[in-house]
mmCIF file of C-alpha atoms in Angstrom:
data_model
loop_
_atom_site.group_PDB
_atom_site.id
_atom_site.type_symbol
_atom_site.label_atom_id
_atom_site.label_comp_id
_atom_site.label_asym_id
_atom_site.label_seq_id
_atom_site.Cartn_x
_atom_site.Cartn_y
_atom_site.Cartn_z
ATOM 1 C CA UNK A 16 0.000 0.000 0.000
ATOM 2 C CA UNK A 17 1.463 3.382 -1.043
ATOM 3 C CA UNK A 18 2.409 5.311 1.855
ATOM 4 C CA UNK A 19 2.159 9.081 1.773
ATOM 5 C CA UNK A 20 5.246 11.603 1.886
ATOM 6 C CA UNK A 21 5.503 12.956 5.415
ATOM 7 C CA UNK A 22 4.258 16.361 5.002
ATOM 8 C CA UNK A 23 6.150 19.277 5.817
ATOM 9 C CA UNK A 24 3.784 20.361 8.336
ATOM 10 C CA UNK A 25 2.467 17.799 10.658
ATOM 11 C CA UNK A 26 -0.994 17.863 12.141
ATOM 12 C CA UNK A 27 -0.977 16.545 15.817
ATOM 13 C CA UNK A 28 -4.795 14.647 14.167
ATOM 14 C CA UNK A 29 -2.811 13.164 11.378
ATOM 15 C CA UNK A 30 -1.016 9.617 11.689
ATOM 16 C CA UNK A 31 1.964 8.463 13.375
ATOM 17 C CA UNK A 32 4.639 9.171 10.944
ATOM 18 C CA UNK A 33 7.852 8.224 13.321
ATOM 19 C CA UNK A 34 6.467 4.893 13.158
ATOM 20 C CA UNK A 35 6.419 4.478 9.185
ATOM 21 C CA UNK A 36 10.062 5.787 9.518
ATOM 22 C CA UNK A 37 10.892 2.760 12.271
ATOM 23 C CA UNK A 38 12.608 0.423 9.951
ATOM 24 C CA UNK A 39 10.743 -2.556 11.887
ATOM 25 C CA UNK A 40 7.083 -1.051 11.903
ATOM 26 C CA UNK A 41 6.413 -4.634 9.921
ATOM 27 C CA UNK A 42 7.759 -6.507 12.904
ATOM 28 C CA UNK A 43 4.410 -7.846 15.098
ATOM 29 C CA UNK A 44 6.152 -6.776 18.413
ATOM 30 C CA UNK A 45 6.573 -3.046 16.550
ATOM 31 C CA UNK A 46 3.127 -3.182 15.944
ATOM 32 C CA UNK A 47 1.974 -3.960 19.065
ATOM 33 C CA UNK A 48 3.927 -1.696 21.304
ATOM 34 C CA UNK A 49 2.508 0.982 19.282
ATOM 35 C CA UNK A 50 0.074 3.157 20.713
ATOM 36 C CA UNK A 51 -2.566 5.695 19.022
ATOM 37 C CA UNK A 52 -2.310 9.102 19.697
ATOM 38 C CA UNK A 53 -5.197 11.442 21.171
ATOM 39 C CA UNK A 54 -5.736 13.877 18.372
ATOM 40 C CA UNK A 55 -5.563 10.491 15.724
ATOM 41 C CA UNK A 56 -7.995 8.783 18.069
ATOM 42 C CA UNK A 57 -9.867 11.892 17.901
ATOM 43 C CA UNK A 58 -9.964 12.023 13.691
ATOM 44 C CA UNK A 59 -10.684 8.265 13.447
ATOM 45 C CA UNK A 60 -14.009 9.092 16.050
ATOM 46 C CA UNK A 61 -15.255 11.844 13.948
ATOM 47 C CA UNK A 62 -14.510 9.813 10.892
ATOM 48 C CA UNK A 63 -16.486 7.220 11.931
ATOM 49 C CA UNK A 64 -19.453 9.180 12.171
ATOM 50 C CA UNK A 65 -19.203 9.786 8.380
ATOM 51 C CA UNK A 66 -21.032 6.585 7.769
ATOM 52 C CA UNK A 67 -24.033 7.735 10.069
ATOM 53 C CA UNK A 68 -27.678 8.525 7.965
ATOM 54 C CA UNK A 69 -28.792 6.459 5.434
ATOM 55 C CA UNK A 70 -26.345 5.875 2.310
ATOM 56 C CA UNK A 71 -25.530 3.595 -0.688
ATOM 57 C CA UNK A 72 -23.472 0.807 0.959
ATOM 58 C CA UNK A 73 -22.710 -1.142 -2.174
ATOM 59 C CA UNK A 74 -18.918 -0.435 -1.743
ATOM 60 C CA UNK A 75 -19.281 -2.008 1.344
ATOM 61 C CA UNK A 76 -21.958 -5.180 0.440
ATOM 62 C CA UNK A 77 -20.486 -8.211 -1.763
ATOM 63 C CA UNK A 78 -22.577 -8.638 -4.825
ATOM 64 C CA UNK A 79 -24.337 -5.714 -4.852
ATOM 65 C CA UNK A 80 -24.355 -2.879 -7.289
ATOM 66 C CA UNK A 81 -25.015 0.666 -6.964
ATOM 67 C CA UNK A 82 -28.318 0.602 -8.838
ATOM 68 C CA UNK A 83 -29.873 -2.182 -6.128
ATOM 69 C CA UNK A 84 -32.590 -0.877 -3.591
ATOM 70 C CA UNK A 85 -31.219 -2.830 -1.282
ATOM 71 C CA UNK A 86 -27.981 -1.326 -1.031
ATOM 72 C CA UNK A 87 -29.554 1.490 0.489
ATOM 73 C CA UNK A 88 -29.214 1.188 4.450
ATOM 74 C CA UNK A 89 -29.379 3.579 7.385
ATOM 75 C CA UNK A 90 -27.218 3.437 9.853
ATOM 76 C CA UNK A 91 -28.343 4.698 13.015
ATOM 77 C CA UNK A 92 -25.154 5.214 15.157
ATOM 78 C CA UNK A 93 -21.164 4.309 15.576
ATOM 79 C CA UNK A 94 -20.130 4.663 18.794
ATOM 80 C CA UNK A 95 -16.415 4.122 19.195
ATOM 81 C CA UNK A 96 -14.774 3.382 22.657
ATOM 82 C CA UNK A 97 -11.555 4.458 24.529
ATOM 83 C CA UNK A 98 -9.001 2.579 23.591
ATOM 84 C CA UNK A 99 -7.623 0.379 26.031
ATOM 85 C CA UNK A 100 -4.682 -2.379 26.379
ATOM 86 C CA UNK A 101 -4.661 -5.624 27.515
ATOM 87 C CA UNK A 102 -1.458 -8.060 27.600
ATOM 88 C CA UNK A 103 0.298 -5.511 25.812
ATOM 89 C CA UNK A 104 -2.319 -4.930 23.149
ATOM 90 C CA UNK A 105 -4.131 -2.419 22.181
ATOM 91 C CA UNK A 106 -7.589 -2.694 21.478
ATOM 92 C CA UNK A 107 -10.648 -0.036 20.188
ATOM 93 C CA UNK A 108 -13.872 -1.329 20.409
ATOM 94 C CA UNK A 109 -16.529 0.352 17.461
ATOM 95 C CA UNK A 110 -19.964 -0.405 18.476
ATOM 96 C CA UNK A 111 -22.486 0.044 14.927
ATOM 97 C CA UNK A 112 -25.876 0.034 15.486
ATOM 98 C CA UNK A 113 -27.776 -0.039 12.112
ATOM 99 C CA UNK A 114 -30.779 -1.477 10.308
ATOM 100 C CA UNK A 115 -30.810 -4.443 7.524
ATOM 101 C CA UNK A 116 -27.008 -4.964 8.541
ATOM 102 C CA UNK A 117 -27.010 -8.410 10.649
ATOM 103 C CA UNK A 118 -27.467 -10.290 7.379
ATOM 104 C CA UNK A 119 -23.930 -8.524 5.972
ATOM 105 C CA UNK A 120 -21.631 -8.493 8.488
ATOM 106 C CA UNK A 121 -19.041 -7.886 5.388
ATOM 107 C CA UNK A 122 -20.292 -4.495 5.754
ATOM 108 C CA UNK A 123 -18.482 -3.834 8.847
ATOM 109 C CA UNK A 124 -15.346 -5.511 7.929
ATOM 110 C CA UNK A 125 -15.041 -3.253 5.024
ATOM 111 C CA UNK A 126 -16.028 -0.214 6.955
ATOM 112 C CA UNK A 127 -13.416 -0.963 9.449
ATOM 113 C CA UNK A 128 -10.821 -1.308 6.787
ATOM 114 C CA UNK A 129 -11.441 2.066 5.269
ATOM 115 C CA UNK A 130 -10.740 3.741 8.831
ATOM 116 C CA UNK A 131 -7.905 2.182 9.586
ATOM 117 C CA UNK A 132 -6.975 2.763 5.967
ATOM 118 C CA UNK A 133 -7.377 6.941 6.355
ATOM 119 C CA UNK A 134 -6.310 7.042 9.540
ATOM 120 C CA UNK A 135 -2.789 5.163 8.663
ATOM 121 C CA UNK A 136 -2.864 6.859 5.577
ATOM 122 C CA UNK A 137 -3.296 10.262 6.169
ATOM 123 C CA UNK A 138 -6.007 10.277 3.936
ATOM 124 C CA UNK A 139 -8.871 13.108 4.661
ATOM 125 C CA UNK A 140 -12.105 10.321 5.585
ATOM 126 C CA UNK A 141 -14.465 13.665 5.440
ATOM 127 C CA UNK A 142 -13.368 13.576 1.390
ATOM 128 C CA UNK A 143 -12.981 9.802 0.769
ATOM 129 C CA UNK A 144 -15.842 8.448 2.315
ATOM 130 C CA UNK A 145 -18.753 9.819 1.098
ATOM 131 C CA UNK A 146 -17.279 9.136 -2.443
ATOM 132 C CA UNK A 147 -17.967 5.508 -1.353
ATOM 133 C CA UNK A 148 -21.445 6.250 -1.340
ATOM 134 C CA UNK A 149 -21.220 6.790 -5.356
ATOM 135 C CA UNK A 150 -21.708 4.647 -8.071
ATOM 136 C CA UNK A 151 -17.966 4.212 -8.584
ATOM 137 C CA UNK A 152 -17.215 0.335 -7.475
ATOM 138 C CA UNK A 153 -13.871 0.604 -4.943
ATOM 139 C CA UNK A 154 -11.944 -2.742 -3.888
ATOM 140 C CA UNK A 155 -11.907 -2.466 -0.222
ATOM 141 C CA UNK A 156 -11.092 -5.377 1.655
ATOM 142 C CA UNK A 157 -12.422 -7.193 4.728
ATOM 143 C CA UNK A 158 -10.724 -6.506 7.994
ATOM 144 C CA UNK A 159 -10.389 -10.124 9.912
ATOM 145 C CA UNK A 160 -13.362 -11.493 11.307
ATOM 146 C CA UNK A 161 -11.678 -12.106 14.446
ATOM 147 C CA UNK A 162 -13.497 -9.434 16.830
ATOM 148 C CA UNK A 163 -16.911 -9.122 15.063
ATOM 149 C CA UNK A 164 -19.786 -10.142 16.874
ATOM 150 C CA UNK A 165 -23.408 -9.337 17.476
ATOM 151 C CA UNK A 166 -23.300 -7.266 20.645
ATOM 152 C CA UNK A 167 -27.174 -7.234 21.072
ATOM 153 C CA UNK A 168 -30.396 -7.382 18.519
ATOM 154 C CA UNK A 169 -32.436 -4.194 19.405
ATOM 155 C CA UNK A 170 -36.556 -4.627 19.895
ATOM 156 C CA UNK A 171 -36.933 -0.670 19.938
ATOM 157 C CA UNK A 172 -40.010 -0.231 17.333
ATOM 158 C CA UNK A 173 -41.381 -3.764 18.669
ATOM 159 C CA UNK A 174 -41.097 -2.704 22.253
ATOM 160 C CA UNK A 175 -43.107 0.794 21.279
ATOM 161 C CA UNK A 176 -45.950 -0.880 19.460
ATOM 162 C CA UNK A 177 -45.850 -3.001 22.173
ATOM 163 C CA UNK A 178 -46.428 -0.430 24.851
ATOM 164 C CA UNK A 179 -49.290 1.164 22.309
ATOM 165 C CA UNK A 180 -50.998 -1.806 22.153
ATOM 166 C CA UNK A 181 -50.743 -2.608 26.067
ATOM 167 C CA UNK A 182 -52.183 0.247 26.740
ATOM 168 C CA UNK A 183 -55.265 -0.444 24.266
ATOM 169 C CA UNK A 184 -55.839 -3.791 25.900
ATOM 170 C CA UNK A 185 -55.485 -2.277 29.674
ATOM 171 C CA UNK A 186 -58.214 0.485 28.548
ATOM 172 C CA UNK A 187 -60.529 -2.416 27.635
ATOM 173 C CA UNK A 188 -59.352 -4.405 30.453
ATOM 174 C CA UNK A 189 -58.214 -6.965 28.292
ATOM 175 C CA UNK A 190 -55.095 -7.921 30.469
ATOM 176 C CA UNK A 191 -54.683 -10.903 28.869
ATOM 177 C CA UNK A 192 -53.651 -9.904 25.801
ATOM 178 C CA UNK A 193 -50.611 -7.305 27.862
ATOM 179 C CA UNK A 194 -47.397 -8.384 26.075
ATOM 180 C CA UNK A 195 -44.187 -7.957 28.192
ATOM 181 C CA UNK A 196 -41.640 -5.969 26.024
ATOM 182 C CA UNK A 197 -37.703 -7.482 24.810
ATOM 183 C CA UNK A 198 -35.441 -6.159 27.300
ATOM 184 C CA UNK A 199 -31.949 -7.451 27.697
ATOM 185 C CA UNK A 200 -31.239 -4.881 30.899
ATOM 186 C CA UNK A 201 -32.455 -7.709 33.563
ATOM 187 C CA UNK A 202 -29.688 -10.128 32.438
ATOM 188 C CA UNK A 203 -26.894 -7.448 31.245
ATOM 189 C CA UNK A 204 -24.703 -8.877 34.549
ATOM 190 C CA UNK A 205 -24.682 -12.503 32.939
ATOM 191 C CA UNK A 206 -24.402 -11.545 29.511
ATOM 192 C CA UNK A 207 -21.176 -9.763 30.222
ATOM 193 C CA UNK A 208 -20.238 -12.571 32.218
ATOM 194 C CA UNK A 209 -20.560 -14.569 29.747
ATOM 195 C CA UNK A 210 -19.087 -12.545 26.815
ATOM 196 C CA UNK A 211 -16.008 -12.259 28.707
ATOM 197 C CA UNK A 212 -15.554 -15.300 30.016
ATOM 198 C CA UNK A 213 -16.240 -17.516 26.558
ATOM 199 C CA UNK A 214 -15.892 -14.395 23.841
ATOM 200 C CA UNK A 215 -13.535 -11.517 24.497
ATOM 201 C CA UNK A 216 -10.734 -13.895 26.218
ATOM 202 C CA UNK A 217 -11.038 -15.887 23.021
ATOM 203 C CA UNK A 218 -10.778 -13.106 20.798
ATOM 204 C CA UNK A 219 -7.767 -11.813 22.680
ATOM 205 C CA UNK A 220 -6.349 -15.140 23.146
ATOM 206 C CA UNK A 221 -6.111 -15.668 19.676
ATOM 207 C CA UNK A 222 -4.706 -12.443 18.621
ATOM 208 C CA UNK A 223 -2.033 -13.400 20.919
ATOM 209 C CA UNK A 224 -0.878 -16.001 19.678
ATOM 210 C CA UNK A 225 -1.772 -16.122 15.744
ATOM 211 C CA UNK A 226 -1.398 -11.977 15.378
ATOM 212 C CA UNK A 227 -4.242 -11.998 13.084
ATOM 213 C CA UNK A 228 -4.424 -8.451 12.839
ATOM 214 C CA UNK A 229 -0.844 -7.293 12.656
ATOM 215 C CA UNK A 230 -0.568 -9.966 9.984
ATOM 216 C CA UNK A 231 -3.310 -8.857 7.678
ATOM 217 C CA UNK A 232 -1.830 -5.197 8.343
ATOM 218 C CA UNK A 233 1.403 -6.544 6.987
ATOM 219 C CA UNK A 234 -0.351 -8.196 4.280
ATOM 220 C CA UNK A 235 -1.751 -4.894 2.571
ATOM 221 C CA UNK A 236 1.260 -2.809 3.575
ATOM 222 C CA UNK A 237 3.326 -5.018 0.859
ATOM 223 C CA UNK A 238 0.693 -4.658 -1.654
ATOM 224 C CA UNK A 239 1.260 -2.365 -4.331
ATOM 225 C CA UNK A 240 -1.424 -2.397 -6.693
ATOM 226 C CA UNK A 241 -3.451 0.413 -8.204
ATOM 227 C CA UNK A 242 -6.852 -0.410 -6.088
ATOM 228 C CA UNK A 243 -5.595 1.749 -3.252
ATOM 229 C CA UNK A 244 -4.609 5.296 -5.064
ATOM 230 C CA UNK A 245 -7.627 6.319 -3.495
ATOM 231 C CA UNK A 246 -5.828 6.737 0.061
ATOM 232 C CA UNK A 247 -4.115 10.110 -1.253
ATOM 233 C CA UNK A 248 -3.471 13.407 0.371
ATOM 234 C CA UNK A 249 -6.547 14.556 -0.895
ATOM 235 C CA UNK A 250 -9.194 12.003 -0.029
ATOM 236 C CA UNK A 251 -10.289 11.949 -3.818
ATOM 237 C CA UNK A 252 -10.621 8.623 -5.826
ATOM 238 C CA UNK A 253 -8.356 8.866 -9.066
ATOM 239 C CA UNK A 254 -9.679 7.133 -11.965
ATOM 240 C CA UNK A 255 -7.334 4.618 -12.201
ATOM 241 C CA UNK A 256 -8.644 3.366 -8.603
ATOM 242 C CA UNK A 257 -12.012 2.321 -9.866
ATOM 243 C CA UNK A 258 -12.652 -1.265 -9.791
ATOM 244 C CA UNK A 259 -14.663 -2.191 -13.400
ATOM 245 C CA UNK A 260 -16.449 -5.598 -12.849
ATOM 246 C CA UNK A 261 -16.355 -6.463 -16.232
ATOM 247 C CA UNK A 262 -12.775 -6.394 -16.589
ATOM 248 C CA UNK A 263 -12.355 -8.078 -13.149
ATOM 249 C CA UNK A 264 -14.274 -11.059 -14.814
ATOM 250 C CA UNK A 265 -11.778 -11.697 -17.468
ATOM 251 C CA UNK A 266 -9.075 -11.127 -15.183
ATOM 252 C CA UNK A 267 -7.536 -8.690 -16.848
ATOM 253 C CA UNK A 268 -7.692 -6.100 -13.744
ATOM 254 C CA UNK A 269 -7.626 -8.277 -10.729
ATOM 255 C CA UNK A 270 -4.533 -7.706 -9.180
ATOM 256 C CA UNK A 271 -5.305 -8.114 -5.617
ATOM 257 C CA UNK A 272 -6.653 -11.543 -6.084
ATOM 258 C CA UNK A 273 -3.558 -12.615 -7.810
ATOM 259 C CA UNK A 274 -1.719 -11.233 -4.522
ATOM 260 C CA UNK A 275 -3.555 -13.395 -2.835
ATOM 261 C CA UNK A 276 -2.672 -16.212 -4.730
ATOM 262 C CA UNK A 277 1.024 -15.519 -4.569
ATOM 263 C CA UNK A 278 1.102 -14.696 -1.063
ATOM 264 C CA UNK A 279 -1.988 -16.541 1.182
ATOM 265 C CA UNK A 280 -2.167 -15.855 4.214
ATOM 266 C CA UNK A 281 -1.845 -19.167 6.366
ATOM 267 C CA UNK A 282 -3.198 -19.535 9.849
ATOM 268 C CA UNK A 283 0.309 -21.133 10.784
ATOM 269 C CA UNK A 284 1.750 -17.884 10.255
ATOM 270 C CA UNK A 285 -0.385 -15.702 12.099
ATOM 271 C CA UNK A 286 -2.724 -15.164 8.929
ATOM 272 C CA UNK A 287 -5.972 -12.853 8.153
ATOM 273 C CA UNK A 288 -8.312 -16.176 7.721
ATOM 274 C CA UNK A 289 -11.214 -16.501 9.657
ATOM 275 C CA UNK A 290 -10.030 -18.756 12.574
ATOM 276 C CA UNK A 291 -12.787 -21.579 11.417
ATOM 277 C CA UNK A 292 -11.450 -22.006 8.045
ATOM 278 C CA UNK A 293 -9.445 -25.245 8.442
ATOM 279 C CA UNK A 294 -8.128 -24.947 4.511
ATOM 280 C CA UNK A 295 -6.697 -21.397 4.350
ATOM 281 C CA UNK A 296 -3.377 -23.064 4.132
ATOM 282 C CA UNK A 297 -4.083 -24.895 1.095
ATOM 283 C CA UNK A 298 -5.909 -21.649 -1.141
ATOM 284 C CA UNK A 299 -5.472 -18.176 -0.950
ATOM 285 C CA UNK A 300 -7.737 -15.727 1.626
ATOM 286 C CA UNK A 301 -10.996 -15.204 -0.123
ATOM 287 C CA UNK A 302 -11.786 -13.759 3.188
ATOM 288 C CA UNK A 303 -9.813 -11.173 2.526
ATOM 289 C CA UNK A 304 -11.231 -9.916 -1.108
ATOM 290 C CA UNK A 305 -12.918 -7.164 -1.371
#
C-alpha cells in the first residue's frame, strides 16, 4: 500500500509518521507496542461518524451494485470506545448500530478497513468516504473477522408498538392480551459474564498467539497495486482506482486476487483467515477480497 510523503507540516490529528520511519514497523512486536495518539484517536471518532444517515453501501456489500434498492441502508449510530490495552495490546472497540445490517456483516469488515486505511494513511475520511457512497465500485477489503460479533439485537419499534398496544388492551381491560416488552437490561450482569468469560478472552487469546491483525496489516502494507490510489493526500478517488467488474471477470484487472494467490495468508503464520477455516493453508484468503 502506497504510503504518503511525510508532510512538511504535521498535524498533531494526522497519523503516526515516526512509526512508518521505524525500519521494523512490519515486525508484530513493533506493531503492538505501538500506541494511538489522542488527536488520531480523535480524527478516526469523527470519521467514523461519516457513515451515520442512510447511504448507498454497495462499496461495502459483496454482490451488490449501486443501482440495487437494497444497497440502500441507514445506519443509526457508531459509537467508538476508549481505547484500552490488555497483555500488551491495544484494542478499540466500534460499536455500529444499524438497520438491515445483521445479514452482511461484510459491511463492517469493510467499513473498518477504510478507517484504519485513512487514519494510517493520512487520507482526509471527510473527502474519501462519502465518495464511497457513489456509483464508482472501490476494492476495499475485509478486515479479519476475528473481533466481530453481534453485541445485542435491538426490539426498539417492537417494544413501542408493544407499549401502544398494552395500553389499548389495559383500557378495555383486556389484560390478557398485555405483552411484556424485549429487554436485555435484567440479564446485562450474565451476559457480560458470559461474553467475557467464553468471547472476548477468546478473541484476545487468539490475537495473541496467531497476530491476526498485525498480519493482515502486513499483508496490505506489501501490496502495491493500483486499487488503493484512493488513500491520497486529498481524499479523492483517481480514476485509475475504480474497480470495473467487467474487466475483473476476465481477469484482466484483478490484481489483488492474484496477490492473494502468490502470497496466502496461512493460519500457521499468524494469517488474516477466519479462525474456522481449516483450509486457508491450502488456497489463498478469499476472506480477505474485497
Amino acid at each position: 500500500m502506497e504510503r504518503h510523503t511525510k508532510p512538511e507540516t504535521i498535524d498533531p490529528k494526522g497519523p503516526d509518521w515516526n512509526y512508518w520511519t521505524n525500519p521494523e514497523a512490519s515486525k508484530t512486536q513493533t506493531m503492538r507496542s505501538w500506541r494511538i495518539g489522542r488527536g488520531q484517536f480523535e480524527t478516526f471518532r469523527e470519521s467514523a461518524k461519516l457513515y451515520e444517515g442512510t447511504h448507498n453501501f454497495h462499496n461495502f456489500t459483496i454482490g451488490l451494485e449501486h443501482s440495487d434498492p437494497s444497497a440502500l441502508r441507514y445506519m443509526i449510530s457508531i459509537d467508538v470506545k476508549e481505547p484500552y490495552v490488555l497483555d500488551g495490546i491495544e484494542w478499540i472497540s466500534i460499536m455500529y448500530h444499524g438497520q438491515s445490517f445483521m445479514l452482511h456483516q461484510a459491511n463492517q469488515r469493510k467499513m473498518t478497513t477504510l478507517l484504519i486505511f485513512a487514519s494510517r494513511t493520512g487520507t482526509p475520511a471527510a473527502s474519501l468516504i462519502p465518495q464511497t457512497f457513489n456509483p464508482s465500485k472501490l476494492l476495499i477489503p475485509k478486515a479479519p473477522a476475528l473481533g466481530l460479533l453481534l453485541q445485542e439485537p435491538r426490539f426498539g419499534t417492537y417494544n413501542k408498538h408493544v407499549l401502544e398496544e398494552n395500553e389499548l388492551a389495559t383500557g378495555r381491560g383486556q389484560t390478557d392480551r398485555v405483552r411484556e416488552l424485549i429487554e436485555w437490561e435484567p440479564l446485562k450482569e450474565k451476559i457480560d459474564a458470559f461474553k467475557h468469560a467464553y468471547i472476548y478472552n477468546r478473541i484476545r487469546a487468539e490475537e495473541a498467539k496467531h497476530g491476526v491483525f498485525s498480519a493482515w496489516l502486513k499483508f496490505i502494507d506489501d501490496y502495491g497495486g493500483w486499487e488503493f490510489k484512493y488513500l491520497n493526500a486529498q481524499g479523492q478517488v483517481p480514476p485509475e482506482a475504480v474497480v470495473h467488474p467487467g474487466k475483473r471477470k476476465r481477469g484482466t484487472t484483478d490484481k489483488f486476487r492474484e496477490y492473494l494467490w502468490k502470497n496466502p495468508a496461512r493460519k500457521e503464520e499468524g494469517g488474516a483467515t477466519d479462525s474456522e477455516d481449516e483450509d486457508a493453508s491450502k488456497k489463498p484468503s478469499a476472506d480477505m477480497e474485497g
